[in-house]
Coordinates of C-alpha atoms in Angstrom, one line a residue:
X1230 CA 130.2 78.5 108.5
X1231 CA 132.7 78.0 105.9
X1232 CA 134.5 81.1 105.9
X1233 CA 137.7 79.9 104.6
X1234 CA 136.1 79.2 101.0
X1235 CA 136.0 82.8 100.3
X1236 CA 139.1 85.5 99.9
X1237 CA 139.0 89.2 100.3
X1238 CA 138.8 91.8 97.4
X1239 CA 141.9 92.9 96.7
X1240 CA 142.3 96.6 97.3
X1241 CA 143.0 99.2 94.7
X1242 CA 146.5 100.9 95.4
X1243 CA 146.5 104.4 94.3
X1244 CA 148.7 107.1 95.8
X1245 CA 147.3 110.5 96.6
X1246 CA 143.4 109.3 96.1
X1247 CA 141.4 112.5 95.8
X1248 CA 137.7 111.6 96.2
X1249 CA 137.9 111.4 100.1
X1250 CA 138.5 115.2 100.4
X1251 CA 135.7 115.7 97.6
X1252 CA 132.7 117.1 98.4
X1253 CA 129.2 116.6 96.5
X1254 CA 127.3 119.9 95.0
X1255 CA 125.2 119.0 92.3
X1256 CA 122.9 116.3 91.3
X1257 CA 124.2 113.9 89.0
X1258 CA 122.8 113.1 85.3
X1259 CA 120.1 111.0 86.7
X1260 CA 118.6 107.5 84.4
X1261 CA 116.1 105.3 85.7
X1262 CA 116.2 101.7 84.7
X1263 CA 113.1 100.8 86.1
X1264 CA 111.8 99.7 82.8
X1265 CA 114.5 97.3 82.1
X1266 CA 116.6 96.4 84.7
X1267 CA 113.8 96.5 87.5
X1268 CA 111.2 95.0 85.4
X1269 CA 113.2 92.0 84.5
X1270 CA 113.6 91.0 88.1
X1271 CA 109.8 91.0 88.8
X1272 CA 108.3 87.5 89.3
X1273 CA 105.7 89.2 87.2
X1274 CA 106.7 91.5 84.6
X1275 CA 104.8 94.4 83.8
X1276 CA 102.8 94.5 81.0
X1277 CA 102.7 97.6 78.4
X1278 CA 100.1 99.5 80.3
X1279 CA 101.7 99.2 83.5
X1280 CA 104.9 100.3 82.0
X1281 CA 103.5 103.3 80.6
X1282 CA 101.8 104.1 83.6
X1283 CA 105.4 103.7 85.3
X1284 CA 106.9 105.7 82.3
X1285 CA 104.3 108.6 83.0
X1286 CA 105.2 108.4 86.9
X1287 CA 109.1 108.7 85.9
X1288 CA 108.3 111.5 83.8
X1289 CA 106.4 113.3 86.5
X1290 CA 109.2 112.7 88.8
X1291 CA 111.5 114.6 86.4
X1292 CA 113.6 112.1 84.7
X1293 CA 115.2 112.8 81.3
X1294 CA 117.0 109.5 80.7
X1295 CA 115.1 106.3 80.8
X1296 CA 116.1 103.1 80.0
X1297 CA 112.4 101.3 78.7
X1298 CA 113.9 97.7 77.7
X1299 CA 115.8 95.5 75.9
X1300 CA 113.5 95.7 72.8
X1301 CA 115.7 92.7 71.2
X1302 CA 115.1 90.3 73.7
X1303 CA 111.1 90.3 73.9
X1304 CA 108.1 91.0 72.0
X1305 CA 106.5 93.3 75.0
X1306 CA 109.5 95.4 75.1
X1307 CA 109.6 95.9 71.5
X1308 CA 105.9 96.6 71.5
X1309 CA 106.7 98.8 74.1
X1310 CA 109.0 101.5 72.4
X1311 CA 107.0 101.3 69.1
X1312 CA 103.8 102.7 71.1
X1313 CA 105.9 105.2 72.9
X1314 CA 107.4 106.5 69.6
X1315 CA 104.2 105.7 67.2
X1316 CA 101.9 107.3 69.5
X1317 CA 104.1 110.4 70.1
X1318 CA 104.3 109.9 74.0
X1319 CA 108.0 111.0 74.5
X1320 CA 108.0 114.9 75.3
X1321 CA 110.9 116.7 73.6
X1322 CA 114.3 116.7 76.0
X1323 CA 113.7 113.0 77.2
X1324 CA 115.9 110.5 76.2
X1325 CA 115.0 106.9 75.4
X1326 CA 117.6 104.7 76.5
X1327 CA 117.8 100.7 75.0
X1328 CA 119.8 98.1 76.1
X1329 CA 121.8 95.3 73.8
X1330 CA 124.2 93.2 73.9
X1331 CA 127.3 93.2 71.8
X1332 CA 125.4 91.0 69.1
X1333 CA 124.7 91.7 65.4
X1334 CA 121.2 90.6 65.3
X1335 CA 120.1 91.9 68.7
X1336 CA 121.9 95.5 67.6
X1337 CA 120.0 95.5 64.3
X1338 CA 116.8 94.6 66.0
X1339 CA 117.2 97.3 68.7
X1340 CA 117.4 99.8 65.9
X1341 CA 114.3 98.3 64.0
X1342 CA 112.7 99.1 67.3
X1343 CA 113.8 102.7 67.5
X1344 CA 112.6 103.6 64.1
X1345 CA 111.3 107.3 64.0
X1346 CA 112.7 108.2 67.7
X1347 CA 113.8 111.9 68.1
X1348 CA 116.4 111.1 70.8
X1349 CA 117.6 107.6 71.8
X1350 CA 120.8 106.5 74.0
X1351 CA 121.8 102.7 72.7
X1352 CA 123.7 101.2 75.6
X1353 CA 126.0 98.4 74.4
X1354 CA 127.4 96.1 76.6
X1355 CA 129.7 93.0 76.8
X1356 CA 131.2 91.4 79.9
X1357 CA 135.0 92.1 80.7
X1358 CA 135.3 90.2 83.6
X1359 CA 138.3 88.0 84.6
X1360 CA 135.9 85.4 85.7
X1361 CA 133.3 85.4 83.0
X1362 CA 136.2 85.4 80.5
X1363 CA 137.7 82.3 82.0
X1364 CA 134.7 80.3 82.5
X1365 CA 131.6 81.6 80.2
X1366 CA 133.4 82.6 77.2
X1367 CA 136.9 80.9 77.4
X1368 CA 138.2 84.0 75.5
X1369 CA 141.2 86.2 76.2
X1370 CA 141.5 89.7 76.7
X1371 CA 142.1 90.7 72.7
X1372 CA 138.9 88.4 71.8
X1373 CA 136.7 90.3 74.6
X1374 CA 138.1 93.6 73.2
X1375 CA 137.1 92.5 69.5
X1376 CA 133.6 91.5 71.0
X1377 CA 133.2 95.5 72.3
X1378 CA 134.8 97.0 68.6
X1379 CA 132.2 94.8 66.7
X1380 CA 129.1 96.2 68.5
X1381 CA 130.5 99.8 68.4
X1382 CA 131.5 99.6 64.7
X1383 CA 127.5 98.4 63.9
X1384 CA 125.8 101.1 65.9
X1385 CA 128.4 103.4 64.2
X1386 CA 127.3 102.3 60.9
X1387 CA 123.2 102.2 61.8
X1388 CA 123.3 105.6 63.9
X1389 CA 124.4 107.1 60.4
X1390 CA 121.3 105.4 58.8
X1391 CA 118.8 106.4 61.2
X1392 CA 118.1 110.0 60.0
X1393 CA 116.2 112.7 61.8
X1394 CA 116.9 110.9 64.9
X1395 CA 119.6 111.7 67.7
X1396 CA 121.7 108.7 68.8
X1397 CA 123.6 108.9 72.0
X1398 CA 126.2 105.8 72.7
X1399 CA 126.6 104.3 75.9
X1400 CA 129.1 101.6 76.8
X1401 CA 129.2 99.4 79.6
X1402 CA 132.3 96.8 80.5
X1403 CA 130.0 94.9 82.4
X1404 CA 130.8 93.2 85.7
X1405 CA 133.6 96.2 85.4
X1406 CA 134.1 95.5 89.2
X1407 CA 135.7 92.3 88.6
X1408 CA 137.5 93.3 85.8
X1409 CA 141.4 94.5 86.2
X1410 CA 141.2 98.4 86.2
X1411 CA 143.9 98.9 83.4
X1412 CA 142.1 96.4 81.4
X1413 CA 138.8 97.9 81.5
X1414 CA 140.4 101.5 80.4
X1415 CA 142.1 99.2 77.7
X1416 CA 138.3 97.9 76.4
X1417 CA 136.7 101.1 76.7
X1418 CA 139.5 103.4 74.8
X1419 CA 138.9 100.5 71.8
X1420 CA 135.2 101.7 71.8
X1421 CA 136.2 105.4 71.9
X1422 CA 138.4 104.8 68.9
X1423 CA 135.3 103.4 67.1
X1424 CA 132.8 106.3 68.5
X1425 CA 135.6 109.1 68.4
X1426 CA 133.6 111.1 71.0
X1427 CA 134.5 114.9 71.3
X1428 CA 133.8 117.7 74.1
X1429 CA 130.7 118.8 71.7
X1430 CA 129.8 115.1 71.2
X1431 CA 130.3 112.7 74.1
X1432 CA 129.6 109.4 74.8
X1433 CA 128.9 107.9 78.1
X1434 CA 130.9 105.3 79.6
X1435 CA 129.0 103.3 82.4
X1436 CA 130.7 101.1 84.9
X1437 CA 128.6 98.9 86.4
X1438 CA 129.2 96.9 89.7
X1439 CA 127.0 94.0 88.0
X1440 CA 128.0 92.1 91.1
X1441 CA 128.7 94.2 94.2
X1442 CA 131.6 92.6 95.4
X1443 CA 133.9 94.9 97.7
X1444 CA 133.4 97.8 99.9
X1445 CA 132.1 101.1 98.8
X1446 CA 135.3 102.7 99.1
X1447 CA 137.2 100.3 96.7
X1448 CA 134.6 100.9 93.9
X1449 CA 135.3 104.8 94.7
X1450 CA 139.2 103.9 94.0
X1451 CA 138.3 102.0 91.0
X1452 CA 136.0 104.8 89.6
X1453 CA 139.0 107.0 90.6
X1454 CA 141.6 105.0 88.8
X1455 CA 139.4 104.9 85.3
X1456 CA 138.4 108.7 85.9
X1457 CA 142.5 109.7 86.0
X1458 CA 143.5 107.0 83.6
X1459 CA 140.8 107.4 80.4
X1460 CA 141.8 109.5 77.4
X1461 CA 140.1 112.1 76.2
X1462 CA 138.1 112.4 79.5
X1463 CA 136.1 115.6 78.7
X1464 CA 135.0 113.6 75.7
X1465 CA 132.8 111.0 77.9
X1466 CA 130.2 111.2 80.6
X1467 CA 131.3 109.1 83.5
X1468 CA 128.2 106.9 84.8
X1469 CA 127.5 104.2 87.5
X1470 CA 125.5 101.4 87.8
X1471 CA 125.6 99.8 91.0
X1472 CA 123.8 96.6 92.5
X1473 CA 123.1 95.9 95.9
X1474 CA 124.5 92.4 96.9
X1475 CA 126.7 93.8 99.6
X1476 CA 123.5 96.1 100.8
X1477 CA 125.8 99.5 100.1
X1478 CA 124.9 100.5 96.6
X1479 CA 123.9 103.7 97.7
X1480 CA 127.3 104.2 99.7
X1481 CA 128.8 102.9 96.7
X1482 CA 127.3 105.5 94.2
X1483 CA 127.4 108.2 96.4
X1484 CA 131.4 107.8 96.8
X1485 CA 131.4 107.2 92.9
X1486 CA 130.4 110.2 92.2
X1487 CA 133.2 111.7 94.8
X1488 CA 135.6 109.8 92.3
X1489 CA 134.4 111.5 89.2
X1490 CA 131.3 110.2 87.7
X1491 CA 128.7 112.8 86.7
X1492 CA 125.8 110.0 85.5
X1493 CA 123.8 107.5 88.2
X1494 CA 121.5 104.7 86.8
X1495 CA 119.2 103.4 89.2
X1496 CA 115.7 102.5 90.1
X1497 CA 112.9 103.7 92.4
X1498 CA 113.2 101.8 95.7
X1499 CA 116.3 99.7 94.8
X1500 CA 114.4 97.1 92.6
X1501 CA 116.7 94.9 90.5
X1502 CA 118.3 91.5 90.0
X1503 CA 118.9 89.5 92.9
X1504 CA 119.3 92.3 95.9
X1505 CA 118.5 95.0 93.5
X1506 CA 119.9 97.8 91.9
X1507 CA 121.2 101.5 93.8
X1508 CA 117.8 103.7 94.8
X1509 CA 117.7 106.9 93.4
X1510 CA 115.3 107.9 95.6
X1511 CA 117.6 107.3 98.8
X1512 CA 120.6 109.1 96.8
X1513 CA 118.0 112.2 95.5
X1514 CA 116.7 112.7 99.0
X1515 CA 120.1 112.1 100.4
X1516 CA 121.2 115.1 98.5
X1517 CA 118.2 116.9 99.3
X1518 CA 118.8 116.7 103.1
X1519 CA 122.0 118.4 102.5
X1520 CA 120.8 121.5 100.8
X1521 CA 121.4 120.2 97.4
X1522 CA 118.8 120.2 94.3
X1523 CA 118.3 116.7 93.2
X1524 CA 116.8 118.0 90.2
X1525 CA 113.9 114.9 90.8
X1526 CA 110.5 115.7 92.5
X1527 CA 109.8 113.6 95.2
X1528 CA 107.3 115.8 97.2
X1529 CA 104.2 113.4 96.9
X1530 CA 106.5 110.1 98.2
X1531 CA 103.0 108.3 99.2
X1532 CA 101.7 108.8 95.5
X1533 CA 104.8 107.4 94.2
X1534 CA 105.1 104.7 96.3
X1535 CA 101.2 103.7 95.3
X1536 CA 102.1 103.5 91.8
X1537 CA 105.1 101.9 92.2
X1538 CA 103.7 98.9 94.1
X1539 CA 100.9 98.7 91.8
X1540 CA 102.6 98.3 88.6
X1541 CA 105.8 96.0 90.1
X1542 CA 103.2 94.1 92.7
X1543 CA 106.2 94.6 95.0
X1544 CA 106.3 96.3 98.4
X1545 CA 108.2 99.3 99.8
X1546 CA 109.7 98.0 103.2
X1547 CA 107.9 100.0 106.2
X1548 CA 111.4 100.8 106.9
X1549 CA 112.7 102.1 103.4
X1550 CA 114.6 105.7 103.8
X1551 CA 112.2 108.6 103.2
X1552 CA 109.5 106.4 101.7
X1553 CA 108.6 103.8 104.6
X1554 CA 105.6 103.8 106.4
X1555 CA 107.2 104.0 109.8
X1556 CA 110.0 106.5 108.7
X1557 CA 108.7 109.2 110.1
X1558 CA 107.4 107.7 113.4
X1559 CA 109.0 107.1 116.6
X1560 CA 108.1 104.6 119.5
X1561 CA 110.8 105.3 121.4
X1562 CA 110.0 107.6 124.6
X1563 CA 112.9 109.4 124.7
X1564 CA 112.9 110.3 120.9
X1565 CA 109.2 111.2 121.0
X1566 CA 110.1 113.9 124.0
X1567 CA 113.2 115.0 121.4
X1568 CA 110.9 115.4 118.4
X1569 CA 108.2 117.0 120.0
X1570 CA 110.3 119.8 121.7
X1571 CA 112.1 119.8 118.4
X1572 CA 109.1 120.9 116.2
X1573 CA 107.6 122.9 119.0
X1574 CA 110.9 125.2 119.0
X1575 CA 110.9 124.7 114.6
X1576 CA 107.4 126.2 114.7
X1577 CA 107.9 128.9 117.1
X1578 CA 110.9 130.1 116.0
X1579 CA 110.9 129.1 111.8
X1580 CA 114.5 129.1 111.4
X1581 CA 116.1 129.4 108.0
X1582 CA 117.5 125.6 108.5
X1583 CA 115.5 122.2 109.6
X1584 CA 116.8 121.2 112.8
X1585 CA 114.4 118.4 114.4
X1586 CA 116.1 115.4 116.4
X1587 CA 115.4 112.0 114.8
X1588 CA 114.1 113.8 111.7
X1589 CA 117.0 114.1 108.6
X1590 CA 114.4 115.9 106.6
X1591 CA 110.9 117.7 107.1
X1592 CA 108.0 114.8 106.6
X1593 CA 105.9 117.5 105.0
X1594 CA 108.6 118.1 101.9
X1595 CA 107.7 114.7 100.9
X1596 CA 104.1 115.2 101.3
X1597 CA 103.9 113.5 104.7
X1598 CA 102.0 114.8 107.8
X1599 CA 103.4 115.9 110.7
X1600 CA 100.3 114.0 112.8
X1601 CA 101.6 110.8 111.8
X1602 CA 105.1 111.7 113.4
X1603 CA 104.7 109.7 116.9
X1604 CA 103.0 106.4 117.5
X1605 CA 102.6 105.2 120.9
X1606 CA 103.4 101.5 121.6
X1607 CA 105.0 99.8 125.2
X1608 CA 108.2 101.5 124.1
X1609 CA 107.0 104.9 123.7
X1610 CA 107.5 107.7 126.6
X1611 CA 105.4 110.4 128.2
X1612 CA 106.7 112.9 125.3
X1613 CA 104.9 110.9 122.6
X1614 CA 101.9 111.0 124.3
X1615 CA 102.0 114.6 124.7
X1616 CA 102.6 115.5 121.6
X1617 CA 99.9 113.1 120.4
X1618 CA 97.4 115.0 122.8
X1619 CA 98.7 118.7 121.6
X1620 CA 98.9 117.9 117.8
X1621 CA 96.0 115.8 117.5
X1622 CA 93.5 117.3 119.9
X1623 CA 95.0 120.3 121.4
X1624 CA 95.2 119.5 124.6
X1625 CA 98.5 121.3 126.3
X1626 CA 99.4 119.1 129.0
X1627 CA 101.4 120.8 131.7
X1628 CA 104.8 119.4 131.8
X1629 CA 104.5 118.1 134.9
X1630 CA 101.7 116.0 134.2
X1631 CA 103.2 114.3 130.9
X1632 CA 104.6 111.5 133.1
X1633 CA 101.4 111.0 134.5
X1634 CA 99.3 110.1 131.7
X1635 CA 102.4 108.4 130.2
X1636 CA 102.2 106.1 132.8
X1637 CA 98.6 105.6 132.2
X1638 CA 99.1 104.8 128.5
X1639 CA 102.1 102.9 129.3
X1640 CA 99.7 100.3 131.4
X1641 CA 97.2 100.4 128.4
X1642 CA 100.0 99.3 125.8
X1643 CA 101.7 96.6 128.4
X1644 CA 98.3 95.0 128.9
X1645 CA 97.0 94.9 125.0
X1646 CA 100.5 94.6 123.6
X1647 CA 99.8 96.7 120.7
X1648 CA 100.2 100.2 119.0
X1649 CA 97.6 103.0 120.1
X1650 CA 96.2 105.2 117.6
X1651 CA 95.6 108.5 118.6
X1652 CA 91.7 108.2 118.7
X1653 CA 92.6 105.5 121.2
X1654 CA 94.5 107.7 123.5
X1655 CA 92.0 110.2 123.7
X1656 CA 89.5 107.6 125.2
X1657 CA 91.8 106.6 127.3
X1658 CA 92.4 110.6 128.4
X1659 CA 88.6 110.9 128.9
X1660 CA 87.9 107.9 130.8
X1661 CA 90.7 108.9 133.1
X1662 CA 90.4 112.6 133.6
X1663 CA 86.8 113.6 132.3
X1664 CA 84.5 110.8 132.3
X1665 CA 85.3 109.8 136.1
X1666 CA 82.1 110.8 138.1
X1667 CA 82.8 108.6 141.6
X1668 CA 82.7 109.4 144.4
X1669 CA 81.7 112.7 143.8
X1670 CA 79.9 114.4 140.8
X1671 CA 79.3 118.4 140.3
X1672 CA 76.0 119.1 139.5
X1673 CA 75.3 122.9 139.5
X1674 CA 76.8 125.7 141.4
X1675 CA 76.1 129.3 142.2
X1676 CA 78.8 132.0 143.0
X1677 CA 78.0 135.2 144.6
X1678 CA 81.1 137.8 144.3
X1679 CA 81.6 140.7 146.7
X1680 CA 84.6 143.5 146.0
X1681 CA 85.9 145.2 149.3
X1682 CA 87.9 147.9 147.5
X1683 CA 89.3 149.9 150.4
X1684 CA 90.7 146.9 151.8
X1685 CA 91.7 145.6 148.5
X1686 CA 90.2 142.1 149.0
X1687 CA 87.5 139.9 147.0
X1688 CA 85.2 137.7 148.7
X1689 CA 83.5 134.6 146.8
X1690 CA 80.3 132.8 148.1
X1691 CA 79.7 129.5 146.6
X1692 CA 76.9 127.4 146.8
X1693 CA 76.7 123.7 145.0
X1694 CA 75.1 120.9 145.0
X1695 CA 77.0 117.4 144.7
X1696 CA 76.5 113.8 144.2
X1697 CA 78.5 111.8 147.0
X1698 CA 78.4 108.1 146.3
X1699 CA 74.9 108.3 144.7
X1700 CA 73.7 111.1 147.3
X1701 CA 72.9 114.7 146.8
X1702 CA 74.5 117.2 149.3
X1703 CA 74.8 121.0 149.5
X1704 CA 77.9 122.7 150.3
X1705 CA 78.8 126.1 150.9
X1706 CA 82.1 127.8 151.3
X1707 CA 83.7 131.2 151.1
X1708 CA 87.0 132.2 149.9
X1709 CA 88.9 134.4 147.9
X1710 CA 88.1 132.6 144.7
X1711 CA 85.8 130.0 143.4
X1712 CA 88.6 127.4 143.6
X1713 CA 89.2 128.5 147.1
X1714 CA 85.7 129.0 148.1
X1715 CA 85.0 125.3 147.0
X1716 CA 87.7 123.4 149.0
X1717 CA 86.5 125.6 152.1
X1718 CA 83.0 124.1 150.9
X1719 CA 84.1 120.6 150.5
X1720 CA 85.7 120.6 153.9
X1721 CA 82.9 121.5 155.7
X1722 CA 80.8 118.3 154.7
X1723 CA 83.9 116.4 155.9
X1724 CA 85.9 115.6 152.5
X1725 CA 89.4 115.2 153.5
X1726 CA 92.0 117.9 152.9
X1727 CA 94.0 118.3 149.9
X1728 CA 96.7 120.5 149.2
X1729 CA 96.4 122.7 146.1
X1730 CA 99.7 122.1 144.1
X1731 CA 99.6 123.6 140.4
X1732 CA 96.9 125.1 137.9
X1733 CA 96.8 125.5 134.2
X1734 CA 94.4 126.5 131.6
X1735 CA 94.0 127.3 127.8
X1736 CA 91.3 127.8 125.2
X1737 CA 90.5 124.4 123.6
X1738 CA 88.5 125.8 120.8
X1739 CA 87.7 129.5 119.5
X1740 CA 84.5 131.4 118.4
X1741 CA 81.6 132.4 120.6
X1742 CA 81.1 128.8 121.8
X1743 CA 84.7 128.3 122.9
X1744 CA 85.7 125.7 125.4
X1745 CA 88.4 126.3 128.1
X1746 CA 90.4 123.4 129.7
X1747 CA 91.8 123.4 133.0
X1748 CA 94.4 120.8 134.5
X1749 CA 94.9 121.0 138.7
X1750 CA 97.0 119.2 140.6
X1751 CA 96.2 118.6 143.9
X1752 CA 97.9 116.5 146.9
X1753 CA 96.7 114.1 149.4
X1754 CA 97.7 113.5 153.1
X1755 CA 100.0 110.6 151.6
X1756 CA 101.9 113.1 149.4
X1757 CA 100.1 111.2 146.7
X1758 CA 99.8 113.6 143.7
X1759 CA 97.4 113.3 140.4
X1760 CA 95.9 115.9 138.0
X1761 CA 92.2 116.4 137.3
X1762 CA 91.0 117.7 134.2
X1763 CA 87.6 120.1 133.7
X1764 CA 85.9 120.9 130.2
X1765 CA 83.4 123.8 129.8
X1766 CA 82.6 127.0 128.2
X1767 CA 82.9 128.7 131.6
X1768 CA 86.4 128.6 133.0
X1769 CA 85.0 128.7 136.4
X1770 CA 83.3 125.7 135.7
X1771 CA 86.1 123.7 134.2
X1772 CA 88.3 124.4 137.0
X1773 CA 85.8 123.0 139.6
X1774 CA 85.4 120.1 137.6
X1775 CA 88.9 119.6 137.6
X1776 CA 89.1 119.6 141.1
X1777 CA 86.6 116.8 141.3
X1778 CA 88.4 114.9 138.4
X1779 CA 91.4 115.1 140.7
X1780 CA 89.3 114.2 144.0
X1781 CA 88.0 111.3 142.6
X1782 CA 91.3 110.1 141.0
X1783 CA 93.3 110.5 144.3
X1784 CA 90.2 108.5 145.8
X1785 CA 90.9 105.7 143.8
X1786 CA 94.5 105.7 142.6
X1787 CA 93.9 102.7 140.6
X1788 CA 97.2 101.7 140.5
X1789 CA 98.6 105.1 139.3
X1790 CA 101.3 106.8 141.1

């Protein structure tokens, strides 16, 4: 690759930079540019109906500033803005933002589209970068400043005539990242000289990374330089508009806020020209995960994704932070085990703060469900399988049983090469533990129990009918309990001796028809250990079925060791 064609972006020399020691404490002013920057980047731009649906979604989320288009450049954009105004669709307290180049006829058309609006932000821009001055415009620095000043002057005049409308002004030195920092300050101050902002009547100065050209820390240096060198800093709202050409627009926006910015422009899920804009969903939920109120409501992220995909015809990547289909799932076995343990402790202890391994936020905070967190494939482990069994079906497998059933599932996924849904996992569990009826099946049994109080003894006499290798057999046994008596009865008819290793039980359902489940681990003469499982309304029946299940599995072993 011809790497020598490129040169590194020059770092900015700043003495005693402050932003690395700053901490984000509150959310910025958010401005959605989905309906303008995002829309113009779509292969099929939204029509008026789709833009209206998307606009209403942005209102539901809580945006108070929404850039709706470039009304002087497109009839659809013009028509959409008129529909919002004429049908009184803009709520009180919401400002509509419109973009215009610093060209007379475009500015005039923009104000024509704004007639009758209550509140608007008129966003003026012209490119100031060294490259565009030299290659595109063939103009010197003064000529570029003149373009900005001419546009700012006309906006002043037209805003004065817009009676009954509150017009806020915004200026962007387009391609700020390619503009010399001192010259960016000079251009913006020339615009400020025209607009004459005050602390009571501020303007917005927006610093766009129209093309992301450097690492986020250098962008933060440029923002801090501007923040500390611009005059009348208390009379402006410093805004950011980052693009994602290097894949770091979210980080650039976050560091830019540390460097002094108080407003962020971006889009849902980062839609925008080329590699996209900064993703407001990610920035806002990053703040949320740090205990900061983002001021935007993403509590039903699945619905937001649905409307977004419908209107834009774009898809949200399954790994997209906070919103993707797979971001609250874990396929790795160690991750699954850690999540299962973390969720159990969180639900048990109910601590003040969320702390679950591998999950930076509680999925339910964005409308996602615990049941979908862990999914099983060939990379999964025992913890994930146990989690599915407990949280989807109520089966609390003994800890020592986790690796055993995990190997059963692992074998299945190795064969199919596919992800296993919870329903399929339950089918395999039943096949392996519940429905295994050979070589032994328990048909019926009867118990007689005698208590010898003086000797503090309990004697149980058990009679049972079994099917063994297709033939009915009666057994009789005596012991200090039903399980002990059943074992003795099996030995009497020549069933090999098994060592009893462990016993666990719990209620599977509640109410008068509640069922119990028993898990029994047996060890054969070769030191092989396997679990059996029994389910019944009677715990004794469940326990005897669990013994039969374990014996049947040990008699086959079926490759599970």
